[in-house]
mmCIF file of C-alpha atoms in Angstrom:
data_model
loop_
_atom_site.group_PDB
_atom_site.id
_atom_site.type_symbol
_atom_site.label_atom_id
_atom_site.label_comp_id
_atom_site.label_asym_id
_atom_site.label_seq_id
_atom_site.Cartn_x
_atom_site.Cartn_y
_atom_site.Cartn_z
ATOM 1 C CA UNK A 1 -9.273 -1.145 -3.257
ATOM 2 C CA UNK A 2 -12.114 1.126 -4.406
ATOM 3 C CA UNK A 3 -13.947 -0.093 -7.484
ATOM 4 C CA UNK A 4 -14.397 2.428 -10.268
ATOM 5 C CA UNK A 5 -18.181 2.603 -10.733
ATOM 6 C CA UNK A 6 -17.820 4.449 -14.022
ATOM 7 C CA UNK A 7 -15.001 2.762 -15.914
ATOM 8 C CA UNK A 8 -13.923 4.196 -19.239
ATOM 9 C CA UNK A 9 -15.740 2.607 -22.178
ATOM 10 C CA UNK A 10 -14.277 3.332 -25.607
ATOM 11 C CA UNK A 11 -16.551 2.298 -28.460
ATOM 12 C CA UNK A 12 -14.929 -0.074 -30.952
ATOM 13 C CA UNK A 13 -16.608 1.901 -33.727
ATOM 14 C CA UNK A 14 -14.259 4.803 -32.973
ATOM 15 C CA UNK A 15 -11.227 2.721 -33.975
ATOM 16 C CA UNK A 16 -12.538 0.674 -36.888
ATOM 17 C CA UNK A 17 -11.302 -2.842 -37.714
ATOM 18 C CA UNK A 18 -7.718 -2.004 -38.663
ATOM 19 C CA UNK A 19 -7.305 0.560 -35.925
ATOM 20 C CA UNK A 20 -8.543 -2.031 -33.435
ATOM 21 C CA UNK A 21 -6.075 -4.665 -34.653
ATOM 22 C CA UNK A 22 -3.216 -2.179 -34.528
ATOM 23 C CA UNK A 23 -4.183 -1.080 -31.010
ATOM 24 C CA UNK A 24 -4.572 -4.578 -29.583
ATOM 25 C CA UNK A 25 -1.392 -6.005 -31.130
ATOM 26 C CA UNK A 26 1.004 -3.095 -30.638
ATOM 27 C CA UNK A 27 2.796 -4.810 -27.724
ATOM 28 C CA UNK A 28 3.551 -8.110 -29.459
ATOM 29 C CA UNK A 29 7.231 -8.440 -30.340
ATOM 30 C CA UNK A 30 8.996 -11.072 -32.469
ATOM 31 C CA UNK A 31 11.008 -13.756 -30.648
ATOM 32 C CA UNK A 32 11.643 -16.449 -33.298
ATOM 33 C CA UNK A 33 13.990 -16.295 -36.276
ATOM 34 C CA UNK A 34 11.398 -18.371 -38.147
ATOM 35 C CA UNK A 35 9.072 -15.345 -38.029
ATOM 36 C CA UNK A 36 10.163 -13.419 -41.121
ATOM 37 C CA UNK A 37 7.116 -11.151 -41.263
ATOM 38 C CA UNK A 38 4.605 -10.773 -38.443
ATOM 39 C CA UNK A 39 1.487 -8.584 -38.118
ATOM 40 C CA UNK A 40 1.047 -5.739 -40.582
ATOM 41 C CA UNK A 41 0.892 -7.332 -44.025
ATOM 42 C CA UNK A 42 -1.593 -9.467 -45.980
ATOM 43 C CA UNK A 43 -0.112 -12.602 -44.425
ATOM 44 C CA UNK A 44 2.623 -13.654 -42.059
ATOM 45 C CA UNK A 45 5.834 -15.072 -43.509
ATOM 46 C CA UNK A 46 7.445 -18.011 -41.704
ATOM 47 C CA UNK A 47 10.658 -19.874 -42.499
ATOM 48 C CA UNK A 48 11.061 -23.265 -40.797
ATOM 49 C CA UNK A 49 13.748 -24.630 -43.136
ATOM 50 C CA UNK A 50 14.087 -28.412 -42.705
ATOM 51 C CA UNK A 51 11.640 -28.905 -39.828
ATOM 52 C CA UNK A 52 8.124 -30.224 -40.297
ATOM 53 C CA UNK A 53 5.329 -27.735 -39.621
ATOM 54 C CA UNK A 54 2.588 -28.541 -37.092
ATOM 55 C CA UNK A 55 -0.649 -26.530 -37.276
ATOM 56 C CA UNK A 56 -3.733 -26.640 -35.050
ATOM 57 C CA UNK A 57 -6.759 -24.422 -34.497
ATOM 58 C CA UNK A 58 -9.482 -24.081 -31.863
ATOM 59 C CA UNK A 59 -12.683 -22.093 -31.599
ATOM 60 C CA UNK A 60 -14.023 -20.766 -28.271
ATOM 61 C CA UNK A 61 -17.631 -19.568 -28.280
ATOM 62 C CA UNK A 62 -19.301 -17.599 -25.500
ATOM 63 C CA UNK A 63 -21.913 -19.602 -23.557
ATOM 64 C CA UNK A 64 -20.650 -22.817 -25.160
ATOM 65 C CA UNK A 65 -16.996 -22.919 -24.053
ATOM 66 C CA UNK A 66 -16.951 -20.126 -21.472
ATOM 67 C CA UNK A 67 -19.255 -18.051 -19.284
ATOM 68 C CA UNK A 68 -18.202 -14.449 -18.780
ATOM 69 C CA UNK A 69 -20.219 -14.209 -15.566
ATOM 70 C CA UNK A 70 -17.282 -15.889 -13.807
ATOM 71 C CA UNK A 71 -14.455 -16.068 -16.377
ATOM 72 C CA UNK A 72 -12.258 -12.928 -16.310
ATOM 73 C CA UNK A 73 -11.370 -11.727 -19.802
ATOM 74 C CA UNK A 74 -7.657 -11.769 -19.052
ATOM 75 C CA UNK A 75 -7.888 -15.422 -18.009
ATOM 76 C CA UNK A 76 -9.930 -16.175 -21.114
ATOM 77 C CA UNK A 77 -7.267 -14.694 -23.382
ATOM 78 C CA UNK A 78 -4.599 -16.748 -21.625
ATOM 79 C CA UNK A 79 -6.638 -19.955 -21.829
ATOM 80 C CA UNK A 80 -7.456 -19.420 -25.523
ATOM 81 C CA UNK A 81 -3.730 -19.592 -26.260
ATOM 82 C CA UNK A 82 -3.025 -22.502 -23.916
ATOM 83 C CA UNK A 83 -5.627 -24.862 -25.388
ATOM 84 C CA UNK A 84 -3.929 -24.547 -28.770
ATOM 85 C CA UNK A 85 -0.357 -24.819 -27.526
ATOM 86 C CA UNK A 86 -1.353 -28.023 -25.747
ATOM 87 C CA UNK A 87 -2.212 -29.594 -29.117
ATOM 88 C CA UNK A 88 1.212 -28.621 -30.484
ATOM 89 C CA UNK A 89 3.019 -30.165 -27.513
ATOM 90 C CA UNK A 90 0.895 -33.321 -27.928
ATOM 91 C CA UNK A 91 2.705 -33.807 -31.253
ATOM 92 C CA UNK A 92 6.065 -33.651 -29.407
ATOM 93 C CA UNK A 93 6.600 -30.356 -31.221
ATOM 94 C CA UNK A 94 7.693 -26.847 -30.253
ATOM 95 C CA UNK A 95 5.165 -24.008 -30.558
ATOM 96 C CA UNK A 96 6.441 -20.874 -32.285
ATOM 97 C CA UNK A 97 3.592 -18.733 -33.631
ATOM 98 C CA UNK A 98 -0.139 -18.117 -33.186
ATOM 99 C CA UNK A 99 -2.837 -16.089 -34.907
ATOM 100 C CA UNK A 100 -5.800 -14.654 -32.982
ATOM 101 C CA UNK A 101 -9.177 -13.843 -34.534
ATOM 102 C CA UNK A 102 -12.190 -12.531 -32.635
ATOM 103 C CA UNK A 103 -15.820 -11.782 -33.372
ATOM 104 C CA UNK A 104 -17.229 -9.356 -30.824
ATOM 105 C CA UNK A 105 -20.588 -7.720 -30.145
ATOM 106 C CA UNK A 106 -21.068 -4.019 -29.462
ATOM 107 C CA UNK A 107 -21.552 -4.669 -25.741
ATOM 108 C CA UNK A 108 -17.764 -4.979 -25.445
ATOM 109 C CA UNK A 109 -15.848 -1.689 -25.190
ATOM 110 C CA UNK A 110 -12.192 -1.368 -26.144
ATOM 111 C CA UNK A 111 -11.137 -1.709 -22.501
ATOM 112 C CA UNK A 112 -12.679 -5.200 -22.334
ATOM 113 C CA UNK A 113 -10.709 -6.332 -25.370
ATOM 114 C CA UNK A 114 -7.555 -4.828 -23.889
ATOM 115 C CA UNK A 115 -8.063 -7.186 -20.926
ATOM 116 C CA UNK A 116 -8.544 -10.137 -23.278
ATOM 117 C CA UNK A 117 -5.369 -9.307 -25.185
ATOM 118 C CA UNK A 118 -3.434 -8.753 -21.952
ATOM 119 C CA UNK A 119 -4.040 -12.443 -21.220
ATOM 120 C CA UNK A 120 -2.940 -13.384 -24.724
ATOM 121 C CA UNK A 121 0.197 -11.282 -24.337
ATOM 122 C CA UNK A 122 1.007 -12.915 -20.986
ATOM 123 C CA UNK A 123 0.706 -16.413 -22.498
ATOM 124 C CA UNK A 124 2.852 -15.384 -25.465
ATOM 125 C CA UNK A 125 5.609 -14.174 -23.143
ATOM 126 C CA UNK A 126 5.534 -17.177 -20.820
ATOM 127 C CA UNK A 127 5.496 -19.723 -23.651
ATOM 128 C CA UNK A 128 7.836 -17.725 -25.898
ATOM 129 C CA UNK A 129 5.622 -17.551 -28.980
ATOM 130 C CA UNK A 130 5.030 -14.901 -31.617
ATOM 131 C CA UNK A 131 1.567 -13.514 -32.382
ATOM 132 C CA UNK A 132 1.774 -13.128 -36.156
ATOM 133 C CA UNK A 133 -1.716 -12.252 -37.314
ATOM 134 C CA UNK A 134 -5.455 -12.597 -36.968
ATOM 135 C CA UNK A 135 -8.709 -10.863 -37.722
ATOM 136 C CA UNK A 136 -11.560 -8.994 -36.025
ATOM 137 C CA UNK A 137 -15.213 -8.796 -36.982
ATOM 138 C CA UNK A 138 -18.575 -8.060 -35.408
ATOM 139 C CA UNK A 139 -20.842 -10.622 -33.797
ATOM 140 C CA UNK A 140 -24.523 -10.687 -32.903
ATOM 141 C CA UNK A 141 -24.166 -13.663 -30.550
ATOM 142 C CA UNK A 142 -21.433 -12.628 -28.116
ATOM 143 C CA UNK A 143 -17.697 -13.221 -28.107
ATOM 144 C CA UNK A 144 -16.043 -15.791 -30.373
ATOM 145 C CA UNK A 145 -12.293 -16.457 -30.294
ATOM 146 C CA UNK A 146 -10.387 -18.446 -32.893
ATOM 147 C CA UNK A 147 -6.718 -19.274 -32.341
ATOM 148 C CA UNK A 148 -4.397 -21.039 -34.760
ATOM 149 C CA UNK A 149 -1.078 -22.300 -33.410
ATOM 150 C CA UNK A 150 1.948 -23.163 -35.515
ATOM 151 C CA UNK A 151 4.871 -25.254 -34.370
ATOM 152 C CA UNK A 152 7.777 -27.192 -35.744
ATOM 153 C CA UNK A 153 9.319 -30.562 -35.104
ATOM 154 C CA UNK A 154 12.119 -32.662 -36.508
ATOM 155 C CA UNK A 155 10.529 -35.361 -38.674
ATOM 156 C CA UNK A 156 12.154 -38.057 -36.539
ATOM 157 C CA UNK A 157 10.644 -36.635 -33.338
ATOM 158 C CA UNK A 158 6.978 -36.199 -34.293
ATOM 159 C CA UNK A 159 4.542 -38.337 -32.276
ATOM 160 C CA UNK A 160 1.111 -39.245 -33.665
ATOM 161 C CA UNK A 161 -1.875 -41.019 -32.105
ATOM 162 C CA UNK A 162 -1.474 -44.157 -34.184
ATOM 163 C CA UNK A 163 1.809 -45.590 -32.924
ATOM 164 C CA UNK A 164 0.754 -47.434 -29.757
ATOM 165 C CA UNK A 165 1.726 -51.123 -29.617
ATOM 166 C CA UNK A 166 0.598 -53.989 -27.355
ATOM 167 C CA UNK A 167 2.537 -54.002 -24.048
ATOM 168 C CA UNK A 168 3.285 -50.269 -24.250
ATOM 169 C CA UNK A 169 2.767 -48.448 -20.956
ATOM 170 C CA UNK A 170 -0.012 -45.856 -20.682
ATOM 171 C CA UNK A 171 1.362 -42.725 -19.003
ATOM 172 C CA UNK A 172 -0.312 -39.499 -17.920
ATOM 173 C CA UNK A 173 1.295 -36.238 -16.809
ATOM 174 C CA UNK A 174 0.282 -34.320 -13.684
ATOM 175 C CA UNK A 175 -3.162 -35.017 -12.243
ATOM 176 C CA UNK A 176 -6.596 -35.004 -13.825
ATOM 177 C CA UNK A 177 -10.185 -34.106 -12.976
ATOM 178 C CA UNK A 178 -9.367 -30.759 -11.337
ATOM 179 C CA UNK A 179 -10.582 -28.486 -14.138
ATOM 180 C CA UNK A 180 -14.006 -30.113 -14.256
ATOM 181 C CA UNK A 181 -14.474 -29.837 -10.491
ATOM 182 C CA UNK A 182 -13.346 -26.214 -10.614
ATOM 183 C CA UNK A 183 -16.103 -25.621 -13.159
ATOM 184 C CA UNK A 184 -18.659 -27.274 -10.855
ATOM 185 C CA UNK A 185 -17.713 -24.923 -8.008
ATOM 186 C CA UNK A 186 -17.962 -21.852 -10.266
ATOM 187 C CA UNK A 187 -21.338 -22.954 -11.622
ATOM 188 C CA UNK A 188 -22.633 -23.548 -8.107
ATOM 189 C CA UNK A 189 -21.524 -20.114 -6.923
ATOM 190 C CA UNK A 190 -23.122 -18.542 -9.991
ATOM 191 C CA UNK A 191 -26.483 -20.041 -9.007
ATOM 192 C CA UNK A 192 -26.033 -18.863 -5.418
ATOM 193 C CA UNK A 193 -25.270 -15.357 -6.698
ATOM 194 C CA UNK A 194 -28.484 -15.343 -8.758
ATOM 195 C CA UNK A 195 -30.476 -15.961 -5.595
ATOM 196 C CA UNK A 196 -28.476 -13.591 -3.380
ATOM 197 C CA UNK A 197 -26.293 -11.060 -5.257
ATOM 198 C CA UNK A 198 -24.931 -9.803 -1.918
ATOM 199 C CA UNK A 199 -23.393 -13.186 -1.143
ATOM 200 C CA UNK A 200 -19.615 -13.338 -1.473
ATOM 201 C CA UNK A 201 -18.357 -16.886 -2.076
ATOM 202 C CA UNK A 202 -15.508 -18.368 -0.050
ATOM 203 C CA UNK A 203 -13.350 -19.958 -2.737
ATOM 204 C CA UNK A 204 -10.225 -20.511 -0.616
ATOM 205 C CA UNK A 205 -10.864 -24.276 -0.237
ATOM 206 C CA UNK A 206 -10.987 -24.581 -4.042
ATOM 207 C CA UNK A 207 -8.047 -22.467 -5.211
ATOM 208 C CA UNK A 208 -6.243 -25.280 -7.068
ATOM 209 C CA UNK A 209 -9.225 -26.648 -8.970
ATOM 210 C CA UNK A 210 -10.525 -23.185 -9.898
ATOM 211 C CA UNK A 211 -7.112 -22.189 -11.217
ATOM 212 C CA UNK A 212 -7.026 -25.389 -13.279
ATOM 213 C CA UNK A 213 -10.314 -24.327 -14.876
ATOM 214 C CA UNK A 214 -9.676 -20.609 -15.361
ATOM 215 C CA UNK A 215 -5.924 -20.602 -15.992
ATOM 216 C CA UNK A 216 -4.709 -23.994 -17.239
ATOM 217 C CA UNK A 217 -1.136 -24.562 -18.356
ATOM 218 C CA UNK A 218 0.118 -26.453 -21.411
ATOM 219 C CA UNK A 219 2.811 -29.056 -20.715
ATOM 220 C CA UNK A 220 5.689 -27.571 -22.659
ATOM 221 C CA UNK A 221 7.926 -28.769 -19.832
ATOM 222 C CA UNK A 222 7.071 -32.406 -20.583
ATOM 223 C CA UNK A 223 8.356 -32.150 -24.150
ATOM 224 C CA UNK A 224 11.649 -30.857 -22.779
ATOM 225 C CA UNK A 225 11.648 -33.541 -20.060
ATOM 226 C CA UNK A 226 11.091 -36.388 -22.527
ATOM 227 C CA UNK A 227 14.024 -35.158 -24.581
ATOM 228 C CA UNK A 228 16.238 -35.079 -21.476
ATOM 229 C CA UNK A 229 15.129 -38.609 -20.549
ATOM 230 C CA UNK A 230 15.723 -39.808 -24.121
ATOM 231 C CA UNK A 231 12.152 -41.086 -24.332
ATOM 232 C CA UNK A 232 10.027 -40.796 -27.454
ATOM 233 C CA UNK A 233 6.386 -41.810 -26.820
ATOM 234 C CA UNK A 234 4.843 -44.233 -29.300
ATOM 235 C CA UNK A 235 1.586 -42.219 -29.267
ATOM 236 C CA UNK A 236 0.440 -39.033 -27.548
ATOM 237 C CA UNK A 237 -2.645 -36.811 -27.151
ATOM 238 C CA UNK A 238 -3.616 -33.954 -24.859
ATOM 239 C CA UNK A 239 -6.441 -34.424 -22.340
ATOM 240 C CA UNK A 240 -8.980 -31.825 -23.407
ATOM 241 C CA UNK A 241 -12.153 -33.946 -23.634
ATOM 242 C CA UNK A 242 -11.537 -36.434 -20.815
ATOM 243 C CA UNK A 243 -9.228 -39.400 -20.240
ATOM 244 C CA UNK A 244 -11.744 -41.943 -21.569
ATOM 245 C CA UNK A 245 -12.225 -40.103 -24.875
ATOM 246 C CA UNK A 246 -8.505 -39.548 -25.364
ATOM 247 C CA UNK A 247 -7.416 -43.141 -24.697
ATOM 248 C CA UNK A 248 -10.136 -44.314 -27.076
ATOM 249 C CA UNK A 249 -8.733 -42.016 -29.790
ATOM 250 C CA UNK A 250 -5.310 -43.606 -29.350
ATOM 251 C CA UNK A 251 -6.701 -47.147 -29.301
ATOM 252 C CA UNK A 252 -8.867 -46.657 -32.385
ATOM 253 C CA UNK A 253 -6.128 -45.002 -34.413
ATOM 254 C CA UNK A 254 -3.484 -47.511 -33.259
ATOM 255 C CA UNK A 255 -5.847 -50.485 -33.635
ATOM 256 C CA UNK A 256 -5.178 -51.736 -30.095
ATOM 257 C CA UNK A 257 -6.924 -52.285 -26.759
ATOM 258 C CA UNK A 258 -6.090 -50.960 -23.300
ATOM 259 C CA UNK A 259 -6.380 -51.627 -19.595
ATOM 260 C CA UNK A 260 -6.430 -48.609 -17.268
ATOM 261 C CA UNK A 261 -6.118 -49.182 -13.505
ATOM 262 C CA UNK A 262 -8.451 -47.103 -11.367
ATOM 263 C CA UNK A 263 -6.077 -47.071 -8.392
ATOM 264 C CA UNK A 264 -3.268 -45.617 -10.539
ATOM 265 C CA UNK A 265 -5.136 -42.554 -11.844
ATOM 266 C CA UNK A 266 -3.503 -39.431 -10.295
ATOM 267 C CA UNK A 267 -5.977 -37.245 -8.385
ATOM 268 C CA UNK A 268 -5.227 -34.125 -6.366
ATOM 269 C CA UNK A 269 -6.550 -34.232 -2.765
ATOM 270 C CA UNK A 270 -8.658 -31.142 -3.504
ATOM 271 C CA UNK A 271 -10.354 -33.032 -6.343
ATOM 272 C CA UNK A 272 -11.141 -35.950 -4.044
ATOM 273 C CA UNK A 273 -12.541 -33.748 -1.254
ATOM 274 C CA UNK A 274 -14.621 -31.650 -3.673
ATOM 275 C CA UNK A 275 -16.007 -34.787 -5.324
ATOM 276 C CA UNK A 276 -17.055 -35.992 -1.865
ATOM 277 C CA UNK A 277 -18.712 -32.635 -1.192
ATOM 278 C CA UNK A 278 -20.619 -32.801 -4.476
ATOM 279 C CA UNK A 279 -21.321 -36.520 -4.001
ATOM 280 C CA UNK A 280 -19.661 -37.341 -7.339
ATOM 281 C CA UNK A 281 -17.419 -40.339 -7.992
ATOM 282 C CA UNK A 282 -13.840 -39.073 -8.460
ATOM 283 C CA UNK A 283 -12.956 -41.813 -10.978
ATOM 284 C CA UNK A 284 -15.907 -40.796 -13.156
ATOM 285 C CA UNK A 285 -14.650 -37.209 -13.098
ATOM 286 C CA UNK A 286 -11.085 -38.268 -13.944
ATOM 287 C CA UNK A 287 -12.324 -40.320 -16.895
ATOM 288 C CA UNK A 288 -14.808 -37.832 -18.303
ATOM 289 C CA UNK A 289 -14.033 -34.356 -16.956
ATOM 290 C CA UNK A 290 -11.715 -32.867 -19.563
ATOM 291 C CA UNK A 291 -9.974 -29.469 -19.859
ATOM 292 C CA UNK A 292 -6.977 -30.597 -17.802
ATOM 293 C CA UNK A 293 -4.592 -30.168 -20.774
ATOM 294 C CA UNK A 294 -2.278 -32.813 -19.406
ATOM 295 C CA UNK A 295 -0.612 -35.206 -21.842
ATOM 296 C CA UNK A 296 -1.625 -38.836 -22.262
ATOM 297 C CA UNK A 297 0.997 -41.001 -23.926
ATOM 298 C CA UNK A 298 2.063 -44.564 -24.550
ATOM 299 C CA UNK A 299 5.680 -45.526 -23.853
ATOM 300 C CA UNK A 300 7.592 -48.663 -24.815
ATOM 301 C CA UNK A 301 8.261 -51.114 -21.957
ATOM 302 C CA UNK A 302 12.022 -50.750 -22.379
ATOM 303 C CA UNK A 303 11.764 -47.055 -21.463
ATOM 304 C CA UNK A 304 10.144 -47.766 -18.087
ATOM 305 C CA UNK A 305 13.413 -47.386 -16.164
ATOM 306 C CA UNK A 306 13.846 -43.903 -17.671
ATOM 307 C CA UNK A 307 10.473 -42.630 -16.444
ATOM 308 C CA UNK A 308 10.178 -44.671 -13.240
ATOM 309 C CA UNK A 309 9.800 -42.485 -10.174
ATOM 310 C CA UNK A 310 9.530 -39.221 -12.125
ATOM 311 C CA UNK A 311 6.979 -37.044 -10.278
ATOM 312 C CA UNK A 312 5.640 -35.623 -13.558
ATOM 313 C CA UNK A 313 4.747 -38.996 -15.069
ATOM 314 C CA UNK A 314 2.364 -41.700 -13.810
ATOM 315 C CA UNK A 315 1.915 -45.132 -15.365
ATOM 316 C CA UNK A 316 -1.826 -45.878 -15.263
ATOM 317 C CA UNK A 317 -2.119 -48.968 -17.459
ATOM 318 C CA UNK A 318 -0.893 -50.737 -20.545
ATOM 319 C CA UNK A 319 -1.834 -51.334 -24.168
ATOM 320 C CA UNK A 320 -3.276 -54.726 -25.152
ATOM 321 C CA UNK A 321 -4.254 -56.512 -28.328
ATOM 322 C CA UNK A 322 -7.357 -55.001 -29.951
ATOM 323 C CA UNK A 323 -9.388 -58.165 -29.353
ATOM 324 C CA UNK A 324 -9.160 -57.663 -25.580
ATOM 325 C CA UNK A 325 -11.040 -54.391 -25.819
ATOM 326 C CA UNK A 326 -10.730 -51.203 -23.767
ATOM 327 C CA UNK A 327 -11.282 -51.607 -20.025
ATOM 328 C CA UNK A 328 -10.980 -49.869 -16.678
ATOM 329 C CA UNK A 329 -9.751 -52.254 -13.990
ATOM 330 C CA UNK A 330 -11.517 -51.160 -10.792
ATOM 331 C CA UNK A 331 -10.104 -51.253 -7.277
ATOM 332 C CA UNK A 332 -12.144 -54.428 -6.874
ATOM 333 C CA UNK A 333 -10.338 -55.876 -9.929
ATOM 334 C CA UNK A 334 -13.414 -55.820 -12.136
ATOM 335 C CA UNK A 335 -12.949 -55.036 -15.852
ATOM 336 C CA UNK A 336 -15.435 -52.363 -16.970
ATOM 337 C CA UNK A 337 -15.611 -51.299 -20.649
ATOM 338 C CA UNK A 338 -14.355 -47.762 -21.209
ATOM 339 C CA UNK A 339 -17.008 -45.542 -22.790
ATOM 340 C CA UNK A 340 -16.386 -41.983 -23.976
ATOM 341 C CA UNK A 341 -18.598 -39.655 -21.935
ATOM 342 C CA UNK A 342 -16.379 -36.597 -22.095
ATOM 343 C CA UNK A 343 -16.999 -33.263 -23.813
ATOM 344 C CA UNK A 344 -18.906 -33.455 -27.099
ATOM 345 C CA UNK A 345 -18.713 -30.194 -29.038
ATOM 346 C CA UNK A 346 -21.711 -31.178 -31.188
ATOM 347 C CA UNK A 347 -23.992 -32.192 -28.301
ATOM 348 C CA UNK A 348 -27.472 -30.704 -28.502
ATOM 349 C CA UNK A 349 -28.231 -29.150 -25.123
ATOM 350 C CA UNK A 350 -31.858 -28.358 -26.022
#
């Protein structure tokens, strides 16, 4: 495939703010009856009748949350939606609508934003959600994306972080640590490229972990699975900042302790091999990596037979009394205090 050395670049100034919004959102159609009025008015109008409304928002800032030197804009648009939907599913709720707001510098032509919105549109189609509004403005510091997701849930089905009880099982979906290791590979190849721009990286050995970083998926399927299994978690949270941080959130809000077993933590073979290559401990990565967007939940002991053997769910520990603290039980059966070393949005990198 021959690369176009002179791609079309349409200045955003030519369209203006409202022309830009109209252009970027023209392909979004309405899928939910709860969406009474979508884009095109002062505000969206939603009708959720008797269900409770769940709302979450996330901000993605260039050079803080993403690096455009290796993150394709289409993937970024997709991921911006996913990170918000994951929070909705962590409430045991169904996502229905999102709003998208962006601040963009003049180095981005219209064609770049079309790529970004193509990713957003793809996520909206796959996850069956309506894009019902948003805003655009200029930026002097690069690209900023703000997404708000709206969902609904029957009041009897909502799951918070504060419901865990002693003897509950600690369960995680999928596998963890892959997104962080994918980021390490991308960062390494970026540094190699700086030294030798002619070098073309061989990323085939890392396809799974790179996809987990660039194109994560929210676990909508788990919410449907739990309903089929007739299991309502006692507490639930999505793994965005690392397993250690998330289990500590549950323990603090539920006023309980926990024991997590190192040998039960689910790791993909590609994570293990890449950790060996980078000389990093895989358990440390699983505990602190983040951005996996799997679900971490606590489940009552009596529901164990319902989840036992399910390939999507892994029991990694159990909830204890608060006085026993929060510990990782190592393969050598040592109890090590769990400390949150995951992503800190307020960390000063200077």
